[in-house]
Amino acid sequence: MNLISTMEPFLSNLTKKKIILASNSPRRQELLKGLGIDFEVRVNTVDETIPKDIQAEYVAAYLSKLKSESFTEKLIENEILITSDTVVIADGHVLGKPNTEEEAFDMLKSLSGSSHSVMTAVTFRDKSRQITLEDETKVTFRFLEEEEIWHYIRHYKPMDKAGAYGIQEWIGFMGVERIEGSYYNVMGFPLHLVYAQLKKW
């Protein structure tokens, strides 16, 4: 069954298109499925080293485009590639994925009782064109006790998440006081932008 048919006439333009999501993130896969879109997951290995001279607010777009450009010679007619990257920015610095539990603790401790930005960039590409869209959400945490932070790290293992947290998990339920912007952007995929772009592709 082609899931796109359930969305007609809204995404009928995609009926003859093959959507490729270049992400192993189970969250992005789940969110894209929520739009009723059938897609294939295809991932390339990319060196995600961030240039030292790039400003924090441009990192997500840089990495999203980098992932997309690794597929340049591999797309065929009627394929649409979607790549994405999400970064957490606090005090002008990018918080990536933690390498250790101690690093995760330090990240969450720095976010406790303050506000930070989550930026996601999504790049769409076919054989003839490419476009990158960005979205930003401001997230405010209440003060987190050290025991609460360690409980989250040990039980939810947020080592695969930028900034060492998932807003859809326990720490988001009890710790996030407010957000300004898209909730799904904080999860790593601004669905309103994805839907709007695919609708007019």
PDB file of C-alpha atoms in Angstrom:
ATOM      1  CA  MET A   1       0.000   0.000   0.000  1.00  0.00           C
ATOM      2  CA  ASN A   2       1.267   3.448  -0.894  1.00  0.00           C
ATOM      3  CA  LEU A   3       0.750   5.552   2.225  1.00  0.00           C
ATOM      4  CA  ILE A   4       0.757   8.736   0.153  1.00  0.00           C
ATOM      5  CA  SER A   5      -2.667   7.774  -1.214  1.00  0.00           C
ATOM      6  CA  THR A   6      -4.158   8.263   2.258  1.00  0.00           C
ATOM      7  CA  MET A   7      -3.132  11.932   2.129  1.00  0.00           C
ATOM      8  CA  GLU A   8      -4.643  12.777  -1.263  1.00  0.00           C
ATOM      9  CA  PRO A   9      -5.235  15.364  -2.506  1.00  0.00           C
ATOM     10  CA  PHE A  10      -2.797  17.094  -0.144  1.00  0.00           C
ATOM     11  CA  LEU A  11       0.355  15.220  -1.218  1.00  0.00           C
ATOM     12  CA  SER A  12      -0.862  13.735  -4.498  1.00  0.00           C
ATOM     13  CA  ASN A  13       2.147  15.349  -6.199  1.00  0.00           C
ATOM     14  CA  LEU A  14       4.338  12.737  -4.500  1.00  0.00           C
ATOM     15  CA  THR A  15       2.504   9.715  -5.876  1.00  0.00           C
ATOM     16  CA  LYS A  16       5.202   9.047  -8.469  1.00  0.00           C
ATOM     17  CA  LYS A  17       8.075  10.208  -6.286  1.00  0.00           C
ATOM     18  CA  LYS A  18      10.360   8.107  -4.113  1.00  0.00           C
ATOM     19  CA  ILE A  19      11.136   9.753  -0.792  1.00  0.00           C
ATOM     20  CA  ILE A  20      14.504   8.934   0.771  1.00  0.00           C
ATOM     21  CA  LEU A  21      15.128   9.855   4.390  1.00  0.00           C
ATOM     22  CA  ALA A  22      18.846   9.935   5.105  1.00  0.00           C
ATOM     23  CA  SER A  23      18.593   9.424   8.851  1.00  0.00           C
ATOM     24  CA  ASN A  24      18.901   6.526  11.267  1.00  0.00           C
ATOM     25  CA  SER A  25      17.056   8.550  13.903  1.00  0.00           C
ATOM     26  CA  PRO A  26      13.996   6.581  15.036  1.00  0.00           C
ATOM     27  CA  ARG A  27      12.395   9.881  16.021  1.00  0.00           C
ATOM     28  CA  ARG A  28      12.674  11.401  12.542  1.00  0.00           C
ATOM     29  CA  GLN A  29      11.433   8.178  10.978  1.00  0.00           C
ATOM     30  CA  GLU A  30       8.423   8.084  13.296  1.00  0.00           C
ATOM     31  CA  LEU A  31       7.597  11.732  12.647  1.00  0.00           C
ATOM     32  CA  LEU A  32       7.805  11.418   8.856  1.00  0.00           C
ATOM     33  CA  LYS A  33       5.515   8.368   9.020  1.00  0.00           C
ATOM     34  CA  GLY A  34       3.067  10.574  10.878  1.00  0.00           C
ATOM     35  CA  LEU A  35       2.578  12.604   7.696  1.00  0.00           C
ATOM     36  CA  GLY A  36       1.374   9.454   5.926  1.00  0.00           C
ATOM     37  CA  ILE A  37       4.399   9.323   3.647  1.00  0.00           C
ATOM     38  CA  ASP A  38       5.995   6.106   2.464  1.00  0.00           C
ATOM     39  CA  PHE A  39       9.781   6.401   2.363  1.00  0.00           C
ATOM     40  CA  GLU A  40      13.052   4.514   2.248  1.00  0.00           C
ATOM     41  CA  VAL A  41      15.884   5.009   4.745  1.00  0.00           C
ATOM     42  CA  ARG A  42      19.290   5.377   3.101  1.00  0.00           C
ATOM     43  CA  VAL A  43      22.292   6.667   5.053  1.00  0.00           C
ATOM     44  CA  ASN A  44      25.817   7.634   4.034  1.00  0.00           C
ATOM     45  CA  THR A  45      28.717   7.958   6.452  1.00  0.00           C
ATOM     46  CA  VAL A  46      29.781  11.599   6.637  1.00  0.00           C
ATOM     47  CA  ASP A  47      32.583  13.295   8.557  1.00  0.00           C
ATOM     48  CA  GLU A  48      30.593  15.699  10.745  1.00  0.00           C
ATOM     49  CA  THR A  49      33.589  17.698  11.947  1.00  0.00           C
ATOM     50  CA  ILE A  50      32.484  21.291  12.394  1.00  0.00           C
ATOM     51  CA  PRO A  51      34.831  23.992  11.036  1.00  0.00           C
ATOM     52  CA  LYS A  52      36.233  26.112  13.867  1.00  0.00           C
ATOM     53  CA  ASP A  53      35.287  29.402  12.209  1.00  0.00           C
ATOM     54  CA  ILE A  54      31.584  28.621  11.691  1.00  0.00           C
ATOM     55  CA  GLN A  55      29.094  30.421  13.912  1.00  0.00           C
ATOM     56  CA  ALA A  56      26.807  28.277  16.063  1.00  0.00           C
ATOM     57  CA  GLU A  57      23.594  29.306  14.301  1.00  0.00           C
ATOM     58  CA  TYR A  58      24.936  28.021  10.955  1.00  0.00           C
ATOM     59  CA  VAL A  59      26.070  24.589  12.137  1.00  0.00           C
ATOM     60  CA  ALA A  60      22.779  22.733  11.585  1.00  0.00           C
ATOM     61  CA  ALA A  61      22.482  23.988   8.010  1.00  0.00           C
ATOM     62  CA  TYR A  62      26.131  23.194   7.310  1.00  0.00           C
ATOM     63  CA  LEU A  63      25.754  19.593   8.485  1.00  0.00           C
ATOM     64  CA  SER A  64      22.406  19.061   6.772  1.00  0.00           C
ATOM     65  CA  LYS A  65      23.851  20.226   3.434  1.00  0.00           C
ATOM     66  CA  LEU A  66      26.977  18.125   3.990  1.00  0.00           C
ATOM     67  CA  LYS A  67      24.854  14.995   4.418  1.00  0.00           C
ATOM     68  CA  SER A  68      22.816  15.869   1.321  1.00  0.00           C
ATOM     69  CA  GLU A  69      25.810  16.526  -0.897  1.00  0.00           C
ATOM     70  CA  SER A  70      27.199  13.066  -0.142  1.00  0.00           C
ATOM     71  CA  PHE A  71      24.326  11.707  -2.293  1.00  0.00           C
ATOM     72  CA  THR A  72      24.824  14.024  -5.279  1.00  0.00           C
ATOM     73  CA  GLU A  73      25.829  11.320  -7.780  1.00  0.00           C
ATOM     74  CA  LYS A  74      23.494   8.642  -6.422  1.00  0.00           C
ATOM     75  CA  LEU A  75      20.023  10.119  -6.948  1.00  0.00           C
ATOM     76  CA  ILE A  76      17.935   9.079  -9.924  1.00  0.00           C
ATOM     77  CA  GLU A  77      14.905  10.639 -11.553  1.00  0.00           C
ATOM     78  CA  ASN A  78      11.842  11.087  -9.274  1.00  0.00           C
ATOM     79  CA  GLU A  79      13.820  10.590  -6.051  1.00  0.00           C
ATOM     80  CA  ILE A  80      13.624  13.227  -3.327  1.00  0.00           C
ATOM     81  CA  LEU A  81      16.292  13.077  -0.651  1.00  0.00           C
ATOM     82  CA  ILE A  82      15.712  14.526   2.813  1.00  0.00           C
ATOM     83  CA  THR A  83      18.616  15.138   5.184  1.00  0.00           C
ATOM     84  CA  SER A  84      18.504  16.909   8.519  1.00  0.00           C
ATOM     85  CA  ASP A  85      20.558  17.986  11.483  1.00  0.00           C
ATOM     86  CA  THR A  86      19.664  19.373  14.898  1.00  0.00           C
ATOM     87  CA  VAL A  87      21.879  21.295  17.292  1.00  0.00           C
ATOM     88  CA  VAL A  88      21.394  22.740  20.753  1.00  0.00           C
ATOM     89  CA  ILE A  89      22.880  26.193  21.257  1.00  0.00           C
ATOM     90  CA  ALA A  90      23.526  27.535  24.742  1.00  0.00           C
ATOM     91  CA  ASP A  91      25.430  30.760  25.398  1.00  0.00           C
ATOM     92  CA  GLY A  92      26.608  30.823  21.799  1.00  0.00           C
ATOM     93  CA  HIS A  93      28.080  27.323  21.924  1.00  0.00           C
ATOM     94  CA  VAL A  94      26.878  24.188  20.158  1.00  0.00           C
ATOM     95  CA  LEU A  95      26.113  21.209  22.393  1.00  0.00           C
ATOM     96  CA  GLY A  96      26.430  18.027  20.337  1.00  0.00           C
ATOM     97  CA  LYS A  97      25.864  14.441  21.382  1.00  0.00           C
ATOM     98  CA  PRO A  98      27.656  13.542  24.614  1.00  0.00           C
ATOM     99  CA  ASN A  99      30.426  10.951  24.511  1.00  0.00           C
ATOM    100  CA  THR A 100      30.168   9.942  28.175  1.00  0.00           C
ATOM    101  CA  GLU A 101      27.623  10.062  30.990  1.00  0.00           C
ATOM    102  CA  GLU A 102      29.748  12.690  32.688  1.00  0.00           C
ATOM    103  CA  GLU A 103      29.644  14.863  29.577  1.00  0.00           C
ATOM    104  CA  ALA A 104      25.864  14.394  29.400  1.00  0.00           C
ATOM    105  CA  PHE A 105      25.595  15.488  33.031  1.00  0.00           C
ATOM    106  CA  ASP A 106      27.660  18.615  32.382  1.00  0.00           C
ATOM    107  CA  MET A 107      25.477  19.516  29.385  1.00  0.00           C
ATOM    108  CA  LEU A 108      22.227  19.126  31.294  1.00  0.00           C
ATOM    109  CA  LYS A 109      23.635  20.961  34.281  1.00  0.00           C
ATOM    110  CA  SER A 110      24.474  23.892  32.007  1.00  0.00           C
ATOM    111  CA  LEU A 111      20.892  23.911  30.623  1.00  0.00           C
ATOM    112  CA  SER A 112      19.291  23.732  34.071  1.00  0.00           C
ATOM    113  CA  GLY A 113      17.372  26.847  35.114  1.00  0.00           C
ATOM    114  CA  SER A 114      17.977  28.645  31.835  1.00  0.00           C
ATOM    115  CA  SER A 115      16.873  28.980  28.212  1.00  0.00           C
ATOM    116  CA  HIS A 116      18.596  27.686  25.091  1.00  0.00           C
ATOM    117  CA  SER A 117      17.885  27.365  21.381  1.00  0.00           C
ATOM    118  CA  VAL A 118      17.304  24.242  19.334  1.00  0.00           C
ATOM    119  CA  MET A 119      17.982  24.664  15.620  1.00  0.00           C
ATOM    120  CA  THR A 120      17.094  22.115  12.979  1.00  0.00           C
ATOM    121  CA  ALA A 121      17.958  22.351   9.298  1.00  0.00           C
ATOM    122  CA  VAL A 122      16.300  20.172   6.663  1.00  0.00           C
ATOM    123  CA  THR A 123      17.719  19.847   3.156  1.00  0.00           C
ATOM    124  CA  PHE A 124      15.635  18.614   0.208  1.00  0.00           C
ATOM    125  CA  ARG A 125      17.388  17.466  -2.959  1.00  0.00           C
ATOM    126  CA  ASP A 126      16.550  15.859  -6.264  1.00  0.00           C
ATOM    127  CA  LYS A 127      18.640  15.553  -9.430  1.00  0.00           C
ATOM    128  CA  SER A 128      18.198  19.204 -10.372  1.00  0.00           C
ATOM    129  CA  ARG A 129      17.771  21.307  -7.244  1.00  0.00           C
ATOM    130  CA  GLN A 130      18.425  21.644  -3.534  1.00  0.00           C
ATOM    131  CA  ILE A 131      16.839  23.736  -0.807  1.00  0.00           C
ATOM    132  CA  THR A 132      17.612  24.004   2.906  1.00  0.00           C
ATOM    133  CA  LEU A 133      15.066  25.210   5.460  1.00  0.00           C
ATOM    134  CA  GLU A 134      15.764  26.055   9.094  1.00  0.00           C
ATOM    135  CA  ASP A 135      13.667  26.341  12.226  1.00  0.00           C
ATOM    136  CA  GLU A 136      14.513  27.551  15.729  1.00  0.00           C
ATOM    137  CA  THR A 137      12.777  26.851  19.037  1.00  0.00           C
ATOM    138  CA  LYS A 138      13.570  28.370  22.407  1.00  0.00           C
ATOM    139  CA  VAL A 139      13.418  25.921  25.318  1.00  0.00           C
ATOM    140  CA  THR A 140      13.429  26.857  29.000  1.00  0.00           C
ATOM    141  CA  PHE A 141      14.271  24.326  31.719  1.00  0.00           C
ATOM    142  CA  ARG A 142      13.373  24.735  35.363  1.00  0.00           C
ATOM    143  CA  PHE A 143      16.152  24.145  37.870  1.00  0.00           C
ATOM    144  CA  LEU A 144      17.135  20.470  37.698  1.00  0.00           C
ATOM    145  CA  GLU A 145      18.454  18.733  40.775  1.00  0.00           C
ATOM    146  CA  GLU A 146      21.628  16.712  40.285  1.00  0.00           C
ATOM    147  CA  GLU A 147      19.829  13.517  41.331  1.00  0.00           C
ATOM    148  CA  GLU A 148      17.183  14.177  38.679  1.00  0.00           C
ATOM    149  CA  ILE A 149      19.820  14.635  35.997  1.00  0.00           C
ATOM    150  CA  TRP A 150      21.586  11.407  36.926  1.00  0.00           C
ATOM    151  CA  HIS A 151      18.281   9.527  37.061  1.00  0.00           C
ATOM    152  CA  TYR A 152      17.504  10.637  33.516  1.00  0.00           C
ATOM    153  CA  ILE A 153      20.954   9.790  32.155  1.00  0.00           C
ATOM    154  CA  ARG A 154      21.059   6.326  33.729  1.00  0.00           C
ATOM    155  CA  HIS A 155      17.533   5.303  32.800  1.00  0.00           C
ATOM    156  CA  TYR A 156      17.074   6.973  29.405  1.00  0.00           C
ATOM    157  CA  LYS A 157      20.613   6.834  27.973  1.00  0.00           C
ATOM    158  CA  PRO A 158      20.475  10.109  25.986  1.00  0.00           C
ATOM    159  CA  MET A 159      23.861   9.610  24.340  1.00  0.00           C
ATOM    160  CA  ASP A 160      22.383   9.837  20.831  1.00  0.00           C
ATOM    161  CA  LYS A 161      20.715  13.204  21.402  1.00  0.00           C
ATOM    162  CA  ALA A 162      22.038  16.707  20.852  1.00  0.00           C
ATOM    163  CA  GLY A 163      22.290  18.503  24.160  1.00  0.00           C
ATOM    164  CA  ALA A 164      21.914  15.161  25.960  1.00  0.00           C
ATOM    165  CA  TYR A 165      18.132  15.223  26.192  1.00  0.00           C
ATOM    166  CA  GLY A 166      14.917  14.290  24.416  1.00  0.00           C
ATOM    167  CA  ILE A 167      11.987  16.611  25.078  1.00  0.00           C
ATOM    168  CA  GLN A 168       9.604  13.689  24.507  1.00  0.00           C
ATOM    169  CA  GLU A 169      11.127  11.786  27.436  1.00  0.00           C
ATOM    170  CA  TRP A 170      10.888  12.043  31.232  1.00  0.00           C
ATOM    171  CA  ILE A 171      13.187  15.028  31.523  1.00  0.00           C
ATOM    172  CA  GLY A 172      10.994  16.953  29.116  1.00  0.00           C
ATOM    173  CA  PHE A 173       7.842  16.036  31.033  1.00  0.00           C
ATOM    174  CA  MET A 174       9.155  17.251  34.368  1.00  0.00           C
ATOM    175  CA  GLY A 175      11.824  19.753  33.424  1.00  0.00           C
ATOM    176  CA  VAL A 176      10.687  21.905  30.502  1.00  0.00           C
ATOM    177  CA  GLU A 177       8.840  24.997  31.716  1.00  0.00           C
ATOM    178  CA  ARG A 178       8.014  26.399  28.297  1.00  0.00           C
ATOM    179  CA  ILE A 179       8.934  26.391  24.649  1.00  0.00           C
ATOM    180  CA  GLU A 180       8.657  29.115  22.037  1.00  0.00           C
ATOM    181  CA  GLY A 181       8.300  27.551  18.607  1.00  0.00           C
ATOM    182  CA  SER A 182       7.765  24.071  17.201  1.00  0.00           C
ATOM    183  CA  TYR A 183       7.781  21.125  19.608  1.00  0.00           C
ATOM    184  CA  TYR A 184       8.650  18.761  16.757  1.00  0.00           C
ATOM    185  CA  ASN A 185      11.626  20.927  15.873  1.00  0.00           C
ATOM    186  CA  VAL A 186      13.025  20.145  19.325  1.00  0.00           C
ATOM    187  CA  MET A 187      12.485  16.449  18.581  1.00  0.00           C
ATOM    188  CA  GLY A 188      14.623  16.954  15.479  1.00  0.00           C
ATOM    189  CA  PHE A 189      12.175  17.376  12.596  1.00  0.00           C
ATOM    190  CA  PRO A 190      10.068  20.540  12.024  1.00  0.00           C
ATOM    191  CA  LEU A 191       7.131  18.746  10.411  1.00  0.00           C
ATOM    192  CA  HIS A 192       5.261  21.878   9.374  1.00  0.00           C
ATOM    193  CA  LEU A 193       8.210  22.905   7.181  1.00  0.00           C
ATOM    194  CA  VAL A 194       8.712  19.390   5.806  1.00  0.00           C
ATOM    195  CA  TYR A 195       5.050  19.054   4.880  1.00  0.00           C
ATOM    196  CA  ALA A 196       4.849  22.491   3.263  1.00  0.00           C
ATOM    197  CA  GLN A 197       7.975  21.909   1.179  1.00  0.00           C
ATOM    198  CA  LEU A 198       6.928  18.444  -0.007  1.00  0.00           C
ATOM    199  CA  LYS A 199       3.451  19.717  -0.849  1.00  0.00           C
ATOM    200  CA  LYS A 200       4.850  22.220  -3.359  1.00  0.00           C
ATOM    201  CA  TRP A 201       7.753  20.096  -4.683  1.00  0.00           C
TER     202      TRP A 201
END
